[in-house]
Amino acid sequence: MRVIKVKSRIRDYEVVFGRFDLFLNEIGKGGKDSVFYVIDEKVWGLYKNSRFKRLDACQVKLVKADEFKKTLKTVMDLYDALIERSAKKNIVLVSVGGGIIQDVSGFLASTMYRGIKWIYAPTTLLAQADSCIGGKTSLNYKSYKNLVGTFYPPHRVIVDSSFIDTQENLDFYSGVGEIVKLHLMWKEKYLNAILKFLPEAARRNKKAILKAICNSLLVKKAYIEDDEFDQGKRNLLNYGHCFGHALEKVSSFKIPHGQAVVAGMMLANIVSRARGLLSCRLEDRLFRELLLPVLFVKPKRYLLKPQDIIAAMKKDKKRVGRKLPLIIMKEGINPDKINDLEEKEARLALRELSGRI
Ligand SMILES: NC(=O)c1ccc[n+]([C@@H]2O[C@H](COP(=O)([O-])OP(=O)(O)OC[C@H]3O[C@@H](n4cnc5c(N)ncnc54)[C@H](O)[C@@H]3O)[C@@H](O)[C@H]2O)c1
Ligand SMILES: [Zn+2]
């Protein structure tokens, strides 16, 4: 069994690759009162008669994976469910689902009794390859994405990559977007690996997907172990996210996170090229060979309207001061942060991208 160990100042934890049903058998031995499950409603529907068969309905609370449900209200409903079951501090929370379920249940685990034991089984490619480590829990607040949150890593992560078999293409390619980003974070070393992965991803080749998940987690591990609380180097993982978060929001979350990140990387590269920090050749190569092939939904022109995107970027919680921050990619595949993106540069990049996709 493959295991990736992650060091954290809160607690060290392990990502264990294995079969989810075997894990359920093991944890079920503790008795029904000791475990509480928060499961993605759709995932429950898909697997209730197979891998979830042994679960008792009274131990399970279903949550819809919807950005508009990633709120304090949903967490409060879960507090109530735990109180109703007279759950004590030693209850184990097991959550099963993608990044939305992770964010909601991670927040729940970190705040209920100031922290309960939490095991997370990610069921989307994005969550398996990226979000399951790093310890961030986030909730949306009013019109602000991920405004409220805590740092609280799971005690254990169980990755059963066969969950991905049932993912819809749009969500699958959202995960591919984050995988591409993480491979680029490892500089030129992983560029060829990720280019080779693209046709395998299109075929949904299981072995190649598992390898891409492991590589992505190892890259992220290197960043988060160095800067767990996002004070410096970890910021670079936000490549593609500055424009990406704005696009997600302007589309009312119809463009999923990882897909918005792909468009965000394209835009960041255009800015970098315009500043003379990335050659035309490399920008064009990244665009044609890597990013365009994984852009499953091409954002409609009206979604790239500069005034809307820039207004949304101005609301981003990571902004300090008047100008906009942006993670860019420099020549040689070197990520870097600029803090002085001008609105005019953002406008030009958005106009150029509209004409190219
Ligand atoms: N906490 C973090 O560090 C972190 C990092 C990255 C992203 N995120 C957050 O993660 C969220 C995106 O998460 P996501 O892309 O994993 O997906 P998701 O949770 O938004 O789910 C996407 C869709 O896939 C469905 N689904 C989940 N598993 C499935 C399966 N096995 N088969 C079929 N359908 C399945 C869900 O029901 C939903 O319809 C965003 O809110 C983003 O902000 C958090
Ligand atoms: Zn992301």
XYZ file of C-alpha atoms and ligand atoms in Angstrom:
402
model
C 0.000 0.000 0.000
C 1.364 3.392 -0.985
C 1.553 6.066 1.719
C 2.586 9.738 1.541
C 3.491 11.268 4.902
C 2.840 14.979 5.361
C 4.489 17.021 8.099
C 2.413 19.687 9.782
C 2.848 21.952 12.792
C -0.716 21.012 13.771
C -0.234 17.255 13.382
C 1.603 15.010 10.962
C -0.729 12.899 8.848
C -0.732 10.265 6.130
C -2.332 9.933 2.737
C -3.050 6.229 2.333
C -3.855 4.845 -1.122
C -6.234 1.918 -0.890
C -9.755 0.554 -1.162
C -12.408 2.564 0.593
C -14.582 -0.486 1.404
C -11.678 -2.126 3.254
C -11.197 1.054 5.256
C -14.925 1.054 6.128
C -14.668 -2.519 7.415
C -11.800 -1.493 9.649
C -13.367 1.670 11.066
C -16.764 -0.056 11.450
C -15.241 -2.306 14.125
C -15.348 0.654 16.568
C -19.175 0.476 16.743
C -21.922 2.684 15.314
C -21.815 5.418 17.952
C -18.154 6.199 17.471
C -18.259 7.345 13.842
C -20.245 9.998 12.003
C -20.204 10.231 8.216
C -20.678 13.353 6.099
C -21.121 12.235 2.509
C -21.668 14.026 -0.803
C -25.322 13.473 -1.705
C -24.493 12.510 -5.283
C -21.699 10.138 -4.268
C -24.077 8.478 -1.791
C -26.601 7.951 -4.598
C -23.963 6.345 -6.781
C -22.505 3.995 -4.181
C -25.177 3.397 -1.533
C -25.796 -0.163 -2.677
C -22.146 -1.048 -3.121
C -19.315 0.418 -1.080
C -21.578 2.232 1.412
C -23.811 -0.832 1.889
C -22.685 -1.504 5.442
C -23.396 2.035 6.680
C -26.431 2.679 8.831
C -28.519 5.682 7.680
C -28.521 7.111 11.230
C -24.739 7.503 11.108
C -24.821 9.437 7.846
C -25.565 13.042 6.966
C -25.732 13.920 3.275
C -24.575 17.293 1.954
C -25.087 18.648 -1.562
C -21.836 19.663 -3.244
C -22.894 23.154 -4.203
C -20.788 26.328 -3.765
C -23.871 28.037 -2.354
C -23.946 25.360 0.388
C -20.325 25.926 1.397
C -21.558 28.120 4.221
C -21.776 28.500 7.997
C -25.456 27.518 7.741
C -24.551 24.060 6.414
C -21.950 23.671 9.164
C -24.556 24.681 11.769
C -26.936 21.996 10.479
C -24.124 19.489 10.946
C -23.448 20.729 14.515
C -27.151 20.050 15.178
C -26.909 16.549 13.716
C -23.934 15.784 15.971
C -25.678 17.199 19.046
C -28.811 15.169 18.227
C -26.700 12.036 18.272
C -25.144 13.094 21.617
C -21.765 12.959 19.946
C -18.873 13.303 22.384
C -15.423 14.765 21.880
C -14.095 11.308 20.925
C -16.434 10.988 17.907
C -14.642 10.310 14.607
C -15.843 12.299 11.616
C -15.396 10.570 8.258
C -16.142 12.708 5.242
C -16.506 11.442 1.707
C -16.739 13.736 -1.305
C -14.926 16.392 -3.308
C -13.461 19.751 -2.260
C -16.789 21.237 -1.196
C -17.511 18.395 1.241
C -13.895 18.619 2.421
C -14.153 22.347 3.117
C -17.469 22.060 4.975
C -16.570 18.983 7.003
C -13.031 20.195 7.718
C -14.465 23.386 9.172
C -16.931 21.308 11.168
C -14.161 19.031 12.497
C -11.931 21.942 13.455
C -14.593 23.878 15.364
C -16.783 21.192 16.974
C -15.513 20.875 20.548
C -12.431 22.824 19.330
C -11.391 19.889 17.178
C -12.495 16.302 16.667
C -10.790 13.429 14.870
C -11.341 13.695 11.126
C -10.718 11.206 8.338
C -11.239 12.355 4.763
C -11.842 10.231 1.648
C -11.659 12.499 -1.432
C -13.809 11.333 -4.349
C -12.879 13.821 -7.092
C -9.651 14.065 -9.038
C -9.147 17.630 -7.790
C -9.520 16.631 -4.156
C -7.321 13.528 -4.515
C -4.520 15.315 -6.365
C -4.605 18.667 -4.629
C -7.000 19.809 -1.919
C -6.827 16.759 0.396
C -3.493 17.945 1.796
C -2.558 21.379 3.041
C -5.023 21.641 5.909
C -7.059 24.598 4.660
C -10.786 24.602 5.373
C -12.840 27.352 3.744
C -16.396 28.604 3.648
C -17.973 31.164 1.355
C -19.443 34.187 3.093
C -21.992 36.456 1.369
C -20.479 37.103 -2.032
C -16.939 36.316 -0.872
C -15.402 32.988 -1.825
C -13.410 31.109 0.842
C -13.509 34.126 3.169
C -13.945 32.176 6.406
C -11.731 29.268 7.338
C -9.263 27.474 9.530
C -6.106 25.407 9.222
C -7.003 21.868 10.253
C -5.527 18.886 8.425
C -7.371 15.579 8.458
C -5.903 12.925 10.774
C -5.779 10.610 7.774
C -6.639 10.809 4.076
C -7.842 7.690 2.236
C -7.400 7.910 -1.532
C -9.391 5.316 -3.474
C -8.807 6.399 -7.066
C -11.632 4.190 -8.366
C -14.099 6.863 -7.150
C -12.980 8.914 -10.137
C -14.541 6.399 -12.559
C -17.953 7.983 -12.031
C -16.843 11.618 -12.313
C -18.364 13.653 -15.097
C -15.935 14.972 -17.679
C -16.304 18.611 -16.689
C -15.415 17.870 -13.051
C -12.691 15.436 -14.088
C -11.072 18.150 -16.236
C -11.347 20.557 -13.330
C -9.015 18.150 -11.503
C -6.752 17.881 -14.552
C -6.427 21.695 -14.440
C -5.030 21.613 -10.900
C -2.767 18.679 -11.805
C -1.325 20.712 -14.701
C -0.742 23.651 -12.353
C 1.024 21.531 -9.733
C 3.263 19.921 -12.343
C 4.270 23.398 -13.602
C 5.145 24.319 -10.001
C 7.918 21.738 -10.252
C 9.450 23.831 -12.976
C 10.758 22.335 -16.212
C 11.336 18.958 -14.585
C 7.699 17.922 -14.861
C 6.764 19.679 -18.132
C 7.359 16.584 -20.254
C 5.636 14.346 -17.726
C 2.510 16.467 -17.806
C 2.494 16.732 -21.600
C 2.621 12.924 -21.787
C -0.188 12.681 -19.233
C -2.747 14.605 -21.320
C -3.611 11.866 -23.863
C -3.658 9.292 -21.044
C -6.069 11.475 -19.068
C -8.357 11.689 -22.111
C -8.387 7.865 -22.167
C -8.921 7.846 -18.401
C -5.911 5.563 -18.050
C -6.022 4.529 -14.385
C -2.313 3.913 -13.944
C -1.391 7.287 -15.456
C -4.009 9.055 -13.336
C -2.703 7.465 -10.147
C 0.842 8.536 -11.032
C -0.311 12.100 -11.757
C -2.129 12.189 -8.397
C 1.034 11.055 -6.569
C 3.297 13.521 -8.404
C 0.873 16.370 -7.705
C 0.663 15.540 -4.000
C 4.454 15.320 -3.749
C 4.834 18.760 -5.345
C 2.196 20.274 -3.058
C 3.754 18.562 -0.029
C 7.086 20.271 -0.787
C 5.408 23.690 -0.840
C 3.191 23.272 2.213
C 5.795 21.680 4.439
C 7.997 24.724 3.793
C 5.262 27.312 4.353
C 2.242 25.654 5.956
C 0.439 28.860 6.884
C 0.725 30.554 3.498
C 3.081 33.372 4.461
C 5.365 33.173 1.417
C 6.283 30.280 -0.864
C 2.856 28.591 -0.623
C 1.378 31.728 -2.219
C 2.924 30.577 -5.504
C 0.432 27.682 -5.586
C -2.093 30.406 -6.325
C -0.823 30.497 -9.920
C -3.952 30.653 -12.094
C -6.130 31.446 -9.073
C -6.085 35.270 -9.069
C -7.970 35.506 -12.365
C -9.448 32.015 -11.759
C -11.380 32.855 -8.578
C -12.819 35.936 -10.298
C -13.932 33.910 -13.308
C -15.514 31.232 -11.096
C -17.473 33.932 -9.337
C -18.542 35.858 -12.454
C -19.835 32.565 -13.902
C -21.849 31.920 -10.687
C -19.652 28.818 -10.235
C -20.821 27.250 -13.521
C -17.150 27.155 -14.486
C -15.690 24.749 -11.917
C -12.653 25.702 -9.861
C -9.913 23.832 -11.734
C -11.236 24.934 -15.130
C -11.239 28.569 -14.047
C -7.647 28.003 -12.915
C -6.706 26.864 -16.453
C -8.064 30.113 -17.934
C -6.339 31.946 -15.056
C -2.970 30.406 -15.975
C -3.480 31.480 -19.614
C -4.164 35.052 -18.466
C -1.222 35.135 -16.043
C 1.066 33.931 -18.852
C -0.189 36.665 -21.203
C 0.584 39.304 -18.541
C 4.028 37.802 -17.983
C 4.774 37.798 -21.725
C 3.550 41.385 -22.081
C 5.977 42.417 -19.330
C 8.810 40.676 -21.172
C 9.215 38.060 -18.423
C 8.086 35.088 -20.528
C 9.113 34.545 -24.154
C 6.448 34.526 -26.883
C 7.632 31.025 -27.771
C 7.114 29.518 -24.323
C 3.844 31.366 -23.725
C 2.503 30.074 -27.035
C 3.731 26.533 -26.340
C 2.123 26.409 -22.889
C -1.090 27.793 -24.379
C -1.363 25.435 -27.366
C 0.171 22.217 -26.068
C -0.786 22.246 -22.410
C -3.562 24.624 -21.407
C -5.927 24.773 -24.387
C -6.216 20.932 -24.575
C -7.421 20.800 -20.947
C -9.826 23.730 -21.169
C -12.963 21.608 -21.308
C -15.326 24.587 -21.161
C -14.262 27.656 -23.061
C -15.496 30.653 -21.050
C -18.019 32.605 -23.090
C -16.908 36.094 -24.084
C -19.334 37.811 -21.749
C -17.706 36.003 -18.810
C -14.365 37.532 -19.649
C -15.752 41.083 -19.537
C -12.877 43.060 -18.023
C -14.952 45.284 -15.748
C -16.656 42.286 -14.074
C -13.499 40.211 -13.680
C -11.482 43.149 -12.352
C -14.259 44.051 -9.886
C -14.256 40.442 -8.637
C -10.428 40.420 -8.393
C -10.560 43.546 -6.264
C -12.739 41.651 -3.765
C -10.192 38.822 -3.410
C -9.165 38.353 0.208
C -5.484 38.048 -0.730
C -5.316 41.628 -2.025
C -3.364 44.058 0.124
C -3.281 47.707 -0.993
C -4.632 49.300 -4.152
C -2.976 47.304 -6.897
C -3.691 43.681 -7.727
C -1.433 40.758 -6.837
C -0.778 38.054 -9.432
C 1.258 34.870 -9.550
C 2.986 34.772 -12.902
C 5.156 32.256 -14.722
C 8.547 33.523 -15.819
C 10.873 32.171 -18.495
C 12.330 28.750 -17.638
C 9.030 27.894 -15.865
C 9.704 29.891 -12.729
C 6.659 30.966 -10.748
C 6.864 34.379 -9.098
C 4.588 36.900 -7.437
C 3.953 40.459 -8.563
C 1.990 42.890 -6.424
C 1.466 45.660 -8.929
C -0.800 44.331 -11.663
C -2.399 47.355 -13.324
C -6.043 47.221 -14.324
C -4.975 48.129 -17.852
C -2.735 45.026 -18.074
C -5.587 42.821 -16.804
C -7.957 44.352 -19.362
C -5.552 43.742 -22.240
C -4.952 40.142 -21.170
C -8.701 39.450 -20.940
C -9.307 40.961 -24.395
C -6.483 38.928 -25.888
C -7.729 35.680 -24.349
C -11.279 36.296 -25.609
C -9.898 36.436 -29.123
C -7.748 33.312 -28.760
C -10.115 30.704 -27.303
N -9.404 23.310 1.036
C -8.586 23.389 0.030
O -7.364 23.353 0.197
C -9.097 23.491 -1.378
C -8.194 23.427 -2.466
C -8.711 23.465 -3.755
C -10.075 23.592 -3.960
N -10.925 23.668 -2.891
C -12.363 23.805 -3.072
O -12.855 22.591 -3.613
C -14.081 22.865 -4.322
C -14.087 22.093 -5.624
O -14.022 20.744 -5.302
P -14.036 19.528 -6.345
O -13.612 19.974 -7.673
O -13.311 18.420 -5.683
O -15.533 19.100 -6.498
P -16.918 19.399 -5.790
O -16.884 19.000 -4.386
O -17.309 20.803 -6.157
O -17.827 18.383 -6.635
C -18.024 18.578 -8.011
C -19.171 17.669 -8.499
O -18.713 16.308 -8.535
C -19.633 15.469 -7.825
N -18.859 14.297 -7.377
C -17.974 14.209 -6.358
N -17.383 12.997 -6.347
C -17.917 12.293 -7.379
C -17.724 10.978 -7.887
N -16.823 10.146 -7.369
N -18.483 10.573 -8.944
C -19.386 11.424 -9.503
N -19.598 12.685 -9.086
C -18.866 13.107 -8.033
C -20.214 16.362 -6.782
O -21.445 15.900 -6.297
C -20.368 17.666 -7.572
O -21.520 17.606 -8.373
C -14.146 24.367 -4.467
O -15.082 24.874 -3.545
C -12.745 24.851 -4.094
O -12.762 26.150 -3.562
C -10.457 23.599 -1.604
Zn -7.221 25.540 -6.496
